[in-house]
Amino acid sequence: MTEGLEEAYWSVHDGAAASATVRQVLARLPKITAVIGRLAWQADRRSTLMAVLCQLGSAAMAAFGLIASVKVLQHLFAEGPTPDRVRAAIPQILAVAGFLAARALLEAAVAVAQARVTPKIRTALECEFLHLTAHVRLEAVEDPDWHDEVHRANDRGLFYARMIVGQVVSLASAALGLIGTAGVLGVLHPALLPLLLLSVLPVGAAAVRSARARFNSFKRWNALQRRVRVFSWLLLDVDAAAELRSDTAQGALLDEHRRLTTRIAEEDTRLGVSSAVLNLAGRTVGGIGTGITYAALAGMLIAGWLPLAAGAGAVLAIQAGRASLTQLIEVGHLVYEHALWVDDLLAVQERSRRLLPRASGVRAPEEVQEIVVQDVHFSYPGKDTPALNGVSFTLRAGETVAFVGLNGSGKSTCAKLLAGLYEARQGSVRWDGVDVREMDAQSLHERVACVLQEPVRYPFSALANITAGVGSLTEADPERVMAAARASGADKVIAALPGQWQATLSKRFKKGRQLSGGEWAKMAVARGLYQLAVLVLLDEPTASMDPPSEHAVYEAVLRGRLRKDQITVLISHRLASVVDCDRILVFDSGRIVESGSHTELMALGRDYAAMFTLQASGYHPGTSTIDEAAR
């Protein structure tokens, strides 16, 4: 079972650098650096400019320090008494110390600039990402592929966006250090440049092999960890606890968990041994290259091509070049891979911009006399059968209308079109003659209150749970809040809480309280009523309530409404709750097949009457529901 897990959305780019060639990595690094530079420039221009200039200055100080070190050696290897040579070298020694001090200050300045700009990049990206993804159209959110993309960008893209700034700085430092070293060697003698390559390339090759081995090992380790989590989750999950203990299934799960954790330990050991062997091989090859380099350097000194002091300086430069190249390879692999995650993040943001609801200067009205739905058709992406197929009806101010029908008949889809969450593929929804597709989507959503069967359980205070529907967690209209709470029955729920209105409704917080399903439903109804919306949509809002609570809510919704011109749409499978509605629309296969009051539909004797009779028969002792339905 565990061997067949699909690749997780958050691991699709893991190990990408291990499969890329050195040429691919090096070719992409300039583009990555440009992208990160653009983000940094947008976040904080001053700090970005400071980081660039100080980074260049630091590289220059390193190069000047090498040149000054060569001059020190020239004085020390010159002819004459030792004290005289030392005294002659003192100015250059002080220059070396000055360059090193200046480099340290410049690197500190780079670190300060990086510390300033990195959080700003992360904050800007995260705020923009959440703003865009929180406002995309509902149909995008309901796409499974969208979930993978968004969660991947959130989990990994934002994480690596923070890390990659420092990595790019390290990459630039290594590249500039390598360029500076090559420049110093070119000044000493042009023939030293090939020697630098001979010395550093074996080290670079070993670093590439080691980095790829680590990535591939991590990929295997990560897959094993995912499988382990399946068993850890089952063993710790509250919902699974009772059945695990009644079936005594713990032993089988623990055995599989032990098998997988043993394999993880073996993979850790294999990685450690492999890394040690690779490092040894790299150092061996690098040592051979260095030996050849030093032999060639000795030959140049014997032939008189190079002064002794310049030769010693070349040794220092070559060692610095090896360190820079090793850093360049290792950091370059990280930057290459992490940039794929950042690209994902930026791509999701760009896609989200194209999926935002329409924005226009036409705002939805604060009052509406009638909403006309005319020949509306709607199909879900990838579905051949339309969810709505030519639906037409009119809603009027102050009216309560019920949508009833079997599951999948189109009731909830129609409600979402009324709320502006979906747009009709054909036909129109008009508020007092204005097509909702011409209205600003945000203003339309403000005029509609949705109360769903599974409402959001905000981990906030009881008061904030009611006011969240109007976009505020910190401000409330006391009279409106009390009226909404009383009408929904939430006032009694809140009165029983320690701290009452300020009680936190989540066990994740100290002294937090968890409500029952029925209590949450009352809070959701209060949230909807508090909005004083033009249109209130209630989709099975009382499914989890006890009979007295359900009766109280329907009394509030149908008779005790807070706004007299409100249009209320009630979706329910409990047909006893829709008896008092002004009209009942019966949906079947995306069409409205019946329309009228309860009395009219019962007299009609068709689908609604059959469903109502079937439900009612269950409340008569000794009556077979199946026989009653057949009659």
XYZ file of C-alpha atoms in Angstrom:
631
model
C 0.000 0.000 0.000
C 2.678 2.529 0.956
C 4.861 1.889 -2.084
C 2.228 3.348 -4.416
C 1.874 6.844 -2.996
C 1.685 9.544 -5.637
C 4.275 12.296 -5.612
C 3.194 15.038 -3.234
C 2.539 18.517 -4.591
C 5.220 19.899 -2.303
C 7.999 17.645 -3.581
C 7.764 18.000 -7.377
C 10.946 20.102 -7.629
C 12.992 18.286 -4.987
C 16.222 17.044 -6.523
C 15.756 19.038 -9.745
C 19.319 20.304 -9.565
C 20.579 16.738 -9.284
C 19.182 15.929 -12.738
C 20.318 19.190 -14.357
C 23.662 19.511 -16.103
C 26.281 21.974 -14.920
C 25.678 23.946 -18.103
C 21.920 24.154 -17.380
C 22.573 25.335 -13.842
C 25.126 27.951 -14.881
C 22.977 29.152 -17.798
C 19.996 29.769 -15.527
C 21.781 31.489 -12.654
C 21.888 34.966 -14.299
C 18.118 34.894 -14.877
C 17.477 33.773 -11.301
C 19.721 36.527 -9.977
C 17.844 39.065 -12.090
C 14.444 37.893 -10.759
C 15.584 38.065 -7.134
C 17.206 41.422 -7.805
C 13.945 42.765 -9.226
C 11.990 41.562 -6.179
C 14.586 43.107 -3.863
C 14.523 46.395 -5.792
C 10.724 46.549 -5.524
C 10.846 45.754 -1.801
C 13.593 48.194 -0.739
C 15.631 50.075 -3.346
C 17.996 51.697 -0.895
C 18.952 48.454 0.861
C 19.270 46.608 -2.450
C 21.593 49.262 -3.873
C 23.573 49.201 -0.646
C 23.928 45.399 -0.835
C 25.104 45.483 -4.464
C 27.635 48.255 -3.948
C 28.989 46.770 -0.736
C 29.218 43.330 -2.352
C 31.263 44.777 -5.202
C 33.386 46.699 -2.723
C 33.978 43.544 -0.663
C 35.175 41.657 -3.757
C 37.468 44.569 -4.640
C 38.916 44.607 -1.115
C 39.623 40.875 -1.363
C 41.458 41.378 -4.679
C 43.393 44.361 -3.369
C 44.243 42.359 -0.259
C 45.755 39.599 -2.410
C 47.815 42.133 -4.382
C 48.989 43.770 -1.146
C 49.893 40.306 0.203
C 52.083 39.730 -2.875
C 53.837 43.047 -2.225
C 54.430 42.007 1.391
C 56.043 38.810 0.145
C 58.139 40.773 -2.335
C 59.580 42.813 0.541
C 60.127 39.764 2.720
C 61.868 37.807 -0.079
C 64.010 40.763 -1.153
C 67.757 40.905 -0.502
C 69.160 42.513 2.614
C 69.019 42.120 6.401
C 65.815 40.611 7.784
C 64.945 43.623 10.014
C 65.173 45.931 7.025
C 62.969 43.671 4.931
C 60.359 43.466 7.688
C 60.369 47.228 8.178
C 59.972 47.715 4.422
C 56.985 45.338 4.437
C 55.187 47.100 7.289
C 53.297 49.611 5.070
C 52.024 46.752 2.886
C 51.158 44.680 5.985
C 49.101 47.625 7.231
C 47.507 47.873 3.787
C 46.560 44.164 3.936
C 45.081 44.696 7.411
C 43.201 47.744 6.130
C 41.792 45.859 3.157
C 40.717 42.968 5.392
C 39.065 45.379 7.842
C 37.326 47.198 5.009
C 36.124 43.888 3.578
C 34.762 42.861 6.981
C 32.888 46.168 7.283
C 31.501 45.865 3.761
C 30.371 42.283 4.369
C 28.672 43.449 7.570
C 26.950 46.166 5.540
C 25.796 43.510 3.040
C 24.396 41.457 5.923
C 22.542 44.502 7.286
C 21.101 45.313 3.855
C 20.103 41.684 3.397
C 18.443 41.650 6.832
C 16.431 44.707 5.811
C 15.351 43.592 2.366
C 14.694 39.857 2.912
C 11.730 40.194 5.327
C 10.238 42.864 3.062
C 10.409 40.545 0.065
C 8.782 37.751 2.058
C 6.096 40.067 3.435
C 5.316 41.584 0.042
C 5.155 38.181 -1.667
C 3.051 36.606 1.088
C 0.583 39.486 1.316
C 0.223 39.640 -2.463
C -0.117 35.860 -2.705
C -2.812 35.619 -0.029
C -4.686 38.668 -1.336
C -4.832 37.207 -4.838
C -5.642 33.625 -3.894
C -8.299 34.695 -1.368
C -10.179 36.611 -4.073
C -10.013 34.296 -7.083
C -13.302 33.032 -8.429
C -14.887 30.070 -6.664
C -14.653 27.818 -9.714
C -10.839 28.135 -9.585
C -10.739 27.163 -5.905
C -12.830 24.076 -6.630
C -10.260 22.830 -9.166
C -8.066 20.078 -7.538
C -5.049 21.128 -9.610
C -5.459 24.639 -8.270
C -5.212 23.283 -4.727
C -1.908 21.613 -5.493
C -0.479 24.736 -7.123
C -1.589 27.095 -4.376
C -0.485 24.922 -1.471
C 2.836 24.200 -3.163
C 3.411 27.923 -3.623
C 2.364 28.646 -0.043
C 4.341 25.842 1.600
C 7.507 25.946 -0.464
C 7.541 29.056 -2.637
C 7.209 31.494 0.248
C 9.700 29.521 2.345
C 12.384 29.498 -0.333
C 11.656 33.089 -1.342
C 13.004 34.061 2.056
C 16.036 31.773 1.866
C 17.013 32.478 -1.717
C 17.958 36.121 -1.123
C 20.819 35.122 1.165
C 21.780 32.331 -1.217
C 21.974 34.737 -4.164
C 24.164 37.036 -2.055
C 26.462 34.093 -1.284
C 26.440 33.116 -4.948
C 27.399 36.633 -6.001
C 30.125 36.717 -3.357
C 31.589 33.438 -4.628
C 31.408 34.527 -8.289
C 32.981 37.917 -7.591
C 35.654 36.259 -5.445
C 36.507 33.878 -8.291
C 36.646 36.757 -10.790
C 38.838 38.769 -8.427
C 41.200 35.837 -7.924
C 41.478 35.311 -11.689
C 42.181 39.018 -12.105
C 44.991 38.928 -9.542
C 46.570 35.884 -11.213
C 46.296 37.609 -14.596
C 48.162 40.592 -13.173
C 50.899 38.350 -11.729
C 51.328 36.342 -14.943
C 48.789 35.355 -17.660
C 50.100 31.783 -17.653
C 48.758 31.358 -14.081
C 45.119 31.395 -15.260
C 45.257 27.855 -16.740
C 46.851 26.709 -13.490
C 43.868 28.085 -11.590
C 41.516 25.993 -13.721
C 43.687 22.917 -13.262
C 43.533 23.373 -9.510
C 39.879 24.262 -9.027
C 38.042 22.166 -11.638
C 38.613 18.803 -9.864
C 37.332 20.378 -6.660
C 34.324 21.735 -8.530
C 33.589 18.331 -10.099
C 33.696 16.699 -6.662
C 31.371 19.373 -5.272
C 28.879 18.749 -8.115
C 28.904 14.985 -7.519
C 28.504 15.459 -3.765
C 25.611 17.929 -4.188
C 23.786 15.586 -6.582
C 24.244 12.643 -4.245
C 22.760 14.643 -1.376
C 19.764 15.695 -3.475
C 19.063 12.145 -4.681
C 19.406 10.764 -1.175
C 17.071 13.442 0.152
C 14.521 12.462 -2.504
C 14.550 8.857 -1.305
C 14.534 9.912 2.348
C 11.615 12.275 1.731
C 9.533 9.537 0.060
C 10.109 7.239 3.037
C 9.168 10.018 5.459
C 5.867 10.550 3.625
C 5.033 6.890 4.065
C 5.966 6.978 7.731
C 3.630 9.922 8.249
C 0.691 7.835 7.011
C 1.150 5.498 9.977
C 2.081 8.223 12.464
C -1.091 10.082 11.528
C -3.295 6.994 11.944
C -1.738 6.142 15.303
C -2.190 9.676 16.673
C -5.485 10.679 15.053
C -8.357 11.259 17.476
C -11.012 10.172 14.969
C -9.256 6.835 14.391
C -8.487 6.138 18.062
C -11.661 4.275 19.053
C -11.674 1.944 16.049
C -7.942 1.226 16.307
C -8.409 0.103 19.889
C -11.566 -1.886 19.260
C -9.905 -3.709 16.326
C -6.473 -3.976 18.036
C -4.931 -2.804 14.749
C -2.082 -0.953 16.458
C 0.328 -3.867 16.140
C 0.120 -4.021 12.342
C 0.565 -0.274 12.030
C 3.498 -0.227 14.448
C 5.218 -3.068 12.563
C 4.978 -1.185 9.272
C 6.108 2.027 10.952
C 9.154 0.208 12.360
C 9.993 -1.270 8.948
C 9.940 2.150 7.297
C 11.887 3.944 10.027
C 14.545 1.213 9.769
C 14.846 1.937 6.052
C 15.161 5.658 6.809
C 18.007 4.924 9.224
C 19.698 2.799 6.544
C 19.324 5.653 4.041
C 20.892 8.078 6.533
C 23.835 5.716 6.964
C 24.194 5.199 3.207
C 24.218 8.959 2.638
C 26.872 9.500 5.301
C 29.159 6.808 3.887
C 28.562 7.989 0.299
C 29.350 11.582 1.238
C 32.548 10.535 2.978
C 33.695 8.519 -0.069
C 32.814 11.336 -2.471
C 34.618 13.898 -0.357
C 37.672 11.659 -0.200
C 37.617 11.144 -3.966
C 37.172 14.865 -4.546
C 40.012 15.765 -2.236
C 42.202 13.120 -3.848
C 41.539 14.362 -7.357
C 41.813 17.939 -6.158
C 45.082 17.107 -4.447
C 46.468 15.632 -7.665
C 45.373 18.756 -9.567
C 46.896 20.969 -6.913
C 50.127 18.949 -7.027
C 50.314 19.393 -10.792
C 49.574 23.098 -10.359
C 52.300 23.546 -7.784
C 54.720 21.542 -9.940
C 53.971 23.794 -12.897
C 54.341 26.808 -10.615
C 57.724 25.524 -9.429
C 58.784 25.101 -13.050
C 57.862 28.703 -13.778
C 59.877 29.849 -10.769
C 62.944 27.786 -11.816
C 62.685 29.054 -15.388
C 62.629 32.602 -14.071
C 59.191 33.366 -15.542
C 57.900 34.345 -12.141
C 59.520 35.978 -9.075
C 59.425 33.977 -5.862
C 57.105 36.486 -4.161
C 54.659 36.325 -7.076
C 54.738 32.524 -6.854
C 53.824 32.632 -3.189
C 51.063 35.102 -3.965
C 49.806 32.760 -6.690
C 49.513 29.969 -4.111
C 47.329 32.204 -1.929
C 45.219 33.204 -4.929
C 44.731 29.596 -6.076
C 43.627 28.518 -2.584
C 41.151 31.415 -2.479
C 39.914 30.457 -5.951
C 39.315 26.852 -4.884
C 37.247 28.012 -1.910
C 35.218 30.396 -4.098
C 34.518 27.752 -6.752
C 33.424 25.160 -4.197
C 31.021 27.724 -2.699
C 29.804 28.692 -6.173
C 28.967 25.084 -7.097
C 27.244 24.189 -3.848
C 25.247 27.425 -3.541
C 24.527 27.418 -7.282
C 22.773 24.050 -7.000
C 20.660 25.312 -4.113
C 19.749 28.533 -5.909
C 18.830 26.623 -9.087
C 16.454 24.297 -7.261
C 14.977 26.829 -4.876
C 14.358 29.214 -7.762
C 11.954 26.643 -9.249
C 9.805 26.996 -6.143
C 9.951 30.790 -6.332
C 8.996 30.594 -10.020
C 6.002 28.490 -8.960
C 4.984 31.177 -6.496
C 5.250 33.961 -9.068
C 3.377 31.864 -11.653
C 0.504 31.229 -9.211
C 0.317 34.952 -8.483
C 0.170 35.740 -12.191
C -2.485 33.104 -12.798
C -4.488 34.422 -9.836
C -4.557 37.892 -11.366
C -6.286 36.404 -14.400
C -8.820 34.603 -12.199
C -9.955 37.565 -10.107
C -13.653 38.468 -10.242
C -14.609 41.382 -12.396
C -14.169 44.911 -11.067
C -16.301 47.732 -12.446
C -17.753 51.078 -11.518
C -21.280 49.636 -11.336
C -21.968 48.710 -7.721
C -24.702 46.375 -6.587
C -27.690 48.286 -5.147
C -28.291 48.460 -1.405
C -31.973 47.782 -2.055
C -33.537 45.623 -4.754
C -37.153 45.078 -5.724
C -36.726 41.984 -7.829
C -34.101 39.557 -9.031
C -34.874 37.933 -12.384
C -33.158 34.703 -13.412
C -33.732 34.188 -17.141
C -32.906 30.961 -19.048
C -29.712 30.284 -17.074
C -27.392 27.463 -18.130
C -24.298 26.374 -16.206
C -21.907 23.428 -16.456
C -18.975 22.563 -14.220
C -15.587 22.234 -15.958
C -15.018 18.704 -17.212
C -18.680 17.716 -16.772
C -20.812 16.695 -19.753
C -24.155 17.036 -17.958
C -25.200 20.640 -17.227
C -25.815 21.518 -13.586
C -28.437 24.074 -14.661
C -30.287 23.730 -17.937
C -32.564 26.666 -18.748
C -33.624 27.844 -15.273
C -35.952 30.869 -15.036
C -37.722 32.458 -12.035
C -38.189 35.788 -10.238
C -37.456 36.717 -6.609
C -39.206 39.742 -5.074
C -38.395 41.961 -2.098
C -39.729 40.625 1.205
C -40.290 37.152 -0.248
C -39.113 33.804 1.075
C -38.502 31.134 -1.548
C -37.463 27.518 -1.003
C -35.337 25.412 -3.355
C -36.035 21.681 -2.962
C -35.080 18.571 -4.902
C -32.843 15.541 -4.877
C -29.064 15.752 -4.433
C -27.433 16.992 -7.639
C -30.624 18.567 -8.938
C -29.048 22.062 -9.172
C -30.315 23.785 -6.011
C -26.956 24.787 -4.527
C -25.502 25.650 -7.932
C -28.388 28.033 -8.560
C -27.849 29.633 -5.154
C -24.173 30.200 -5.967
C -25.128 31.926 -9.211
C -27.488 34.178 -7.259
C -24.598 34.999 -4.892
C -22.318 35.897 -7.804
C -19.944 33.029 -6.976
C -20.533 31.527 -10.432
C -21.435 33.214 -13.703
C -24.012 31.822 -16.102
C -22.648 30.350 -19.315
C -25.906 31.333 -20.991
C -28.844 33.447 -19.829
C -28.754 36.185 -17.200
C -29.285 37.105 -13.549
C -30.589 40.686 -13.228
C -31.063 42.883 -10.189
C -33.738 45.447 -11.005
C -32.872 45.068 -14.677
C -29.051 45.242 -14.296
C -27.103 42.116 -15.239
C -24.876 41.032 -12.330
C -22.034 40.489 -14.822
C -21.897 44.254 -15.228
C -21.617 44.850 -11.471
C -18.489 45.028 -9.355
C -18.173 41.500 -7.933
C -17.012 42.638 -4.492
C -20.014 44.937 -4.053
C -22.351 42.114 -5.112
C -20.871 39.776 -2.510
C -21.414 42.463 0.137
C -25.151 42.441 -0.648
C -25.509 38.668 -0.259
C -25.302 36.631 2.955
C -24.654 32.892 2.656
C -25.338 30.493 5.527
C -24.114 27.015 4.664
C -24.584 23.565 6.143
C -20.892 23.421 7.117
C -20.091 27.009 8.107
C -16.598 28.328 8.740
C -15.636 27.879 12.364
C -13.490 30.937 12.937
C -10.984 30.462 15.804
C -11.828 33.954 17.063
C -14.015 35.427 19.775
C -17.753 34.810 19.736
C -18.290 38.457 18.794
C -15.805 38.302 15.912
C -17.514 35.151 14.626
C -20.662 37.215 14.080
C -19.059 40.366 12.685
C -16.651 38.545 10.321
C -19.363 38.461 7.654
C -19.101 42.222 7.126
C -15.296 42.165 6.951
C -14.463 43.189 10.513
C -13.003 41.293 13.465
C -12.544 44.294 15.749
C -15.627 46.504 15.343
C -19.316 45.782 15.899
C -22.702 47.481 15.997
C -24.008 46.389 19.436
C -27.713 46.629 18.568
C -27.318 44.727 15.300
C -25.219 42.048 16.983
C -27.772 41.504 19.735
C -30.665 41.419 17.271
C -28.892 38.858 15.062
C -27.874 36.730 18.065
C -31.394 36.720 19.509
C -33.008 35.935 16.149
C -30.706 32.939 15.552
C -30.633 31.608 19.116
C -26.907 32.322 19.361
C -27.496 34.616 22.339
C -28.123 31.607 24.610
C -24.994 29.867 23.290
C -22.876 32.938 24.018
C -24.428 33.517 27.458
C -23.281 30.024 28.524
C -19.659 30.635 27.540
C -17.027 31.738 30.071
C -16.129 35.205 28.904
C -19.304 35.282 26.786
C -18.743 37.616 23.818
C -14.970 37.568 24.269
C -14.749 33.769 24.606
C -12.394 32.239 22.026
C -14.133 29.523 20.031
C -11.227 27.144 19.492
C -9.451 24.539 21.581
C -6.186 25.640 19.975
C -6.084 28.559 22.422
C -5.843 28.597 26.200
C -9.298 28.562 27.786
C -10.781 28.242 24.284
C -14.157 26.529 23.929
C -15.372 24.178 21.216
C -19.028 24.459 20.206
C -21.267 21.630 19.066
C -22.420 21.417 15.459
C -25.794 22.905 16.299
C -24.231 25.777 18.243
C -21.924 26.584 15.338
C -24.955 26.611 13.051
C -26.613 29.233 15.248
C -23.475 31.364 15.143
C -23.445 31.082 11.344
C -27.079 32.137 11.073
C -26.359 35.104 13.356
C -23.409 36.028 11.122
C -25.666 35.966 8.071
C -28.429 38.006 9.732
C -25.913 40.581 11.028
C -24.988 41.467 7.459
C -28.469 42.940 6.806
C -28.006 41.734 3.247
C -30.388 42.260 0.352
C -30.341 38.523 -0.372
C -29.917 35.796 2.262
C -29.137 32.269 1.057
C -29.534 29.477 3.592
C -28.266 26.107 2.386
C -29.328 23.433 4.905
C -28.431 25.755 7.804
C -30.125 23.658 10.503
C -28.988 20.179 9.493
C -27.010 19.742 12.732
C -29.542 21.386 15.079
C -31.946 19.750 17.501
C -35.688 20.200 16.735
C -36.308 23.159 19.128
C -33.267 25.039 17.791
C -34.250 24.335 14.213
C -37.755 25.623 14.852
C -36.392 28.805 16.473
C -34.060 29.505 13.541
C -36.803 29.072 10.958
C -39.062 31.322 12.988
C -36.312 33.962 12.856
C -35.588 33.503 9.180
C -39.178 33.275 7.973
C -40.932 35.667 10.344
C -38.495 37.578 12.548
C -36.191 38.902 9.843
C -34.155 41.991 10.656
C -34.766 43.590 7.264
C -38.319 43.649 5.866
C -37.345 43.988 2.180
C -34.919 41.091 2.390
C -35.154 38.266 -0.136
C -34.609 34.902 1.539
C -33.783 31.697 -0.308
C -33.960 28.515 1.755
C -32.475 25.233 0.528
C -33.560 22.232 2.540
C -34.163 18.488 2.326
C -36.456 18.686 5.378
C -39.623 19.670 3.595
C -41.477 20.410 6.841
C -39.255 23.521 7.137
C -40.377 24.982 3.793
C -44.131 24.693 4.313
C -44.484 28.358 5.297
C -42.347 29.745 2.443
C -44.089 32.057 -0.012
C -43.034 29.879 -2.926
C -41.301 26.551 -3.409
C -39.230 25.774 -6.513
C -38.690 22.070 -7.207
C -35.431 21.263 -9.039
C -34.774 18.117 -11.045
C -31.745 17.478 -13.314
C -30.899 21.159 -13.579
C -34.456 22.320 -14.345
C -37.342 23.735 -12.325
C -40.139 21.222 -12.720
C -42.651 22.672 -10.232
C -43.315 26.063 -8.648
C -45.910 27.218 -6.148
C -46.873 27.343 -2.494
C -46.950 24.229 -0.335
C -50.727 23.988 -0.674
C -50.596 24.401 -4.461
C -47.866 21.795 -4.895
C -49.586 19.278 -2.651
C -52.769 19.728 -4.672
C -50.739 19.218 -7.860
C -49.792 15.765 -6.593
C -46.476 15.429 -8.414
C -42.823 15.287 -7.281
C -43.056 17.665 -4.318
C -46.188 15.982 -2.976
C -44.538 12.557 -3.278
C -41.382 13.702 -1.435
C -43.353 15.455 1.306
C -45.651 12.448 1.808
C -42.641 10.120 1.938
C -40.998 12.181 4.684
C -44.225 12.706 6.611
C -44.989 8.991 6.629
C -41.885 8.374 8.740
C -43.536 10.211 11.653
C -46.606 7.914 11.721
C -46.013 4.777 13.834
C -46.814 1.489 12.154
C -46.682 2.946 8.643
C -44.189 1.508 6.182
C -42.329 4.324 4.477
C -41.785 2.237 1.373
C -45.425 1.175 1.180
C -46.582 4.747 1.716
C -44.299 6.003 -1.048
C -45.569 3.281 -3.366
C -49.171 4.301 -2.717
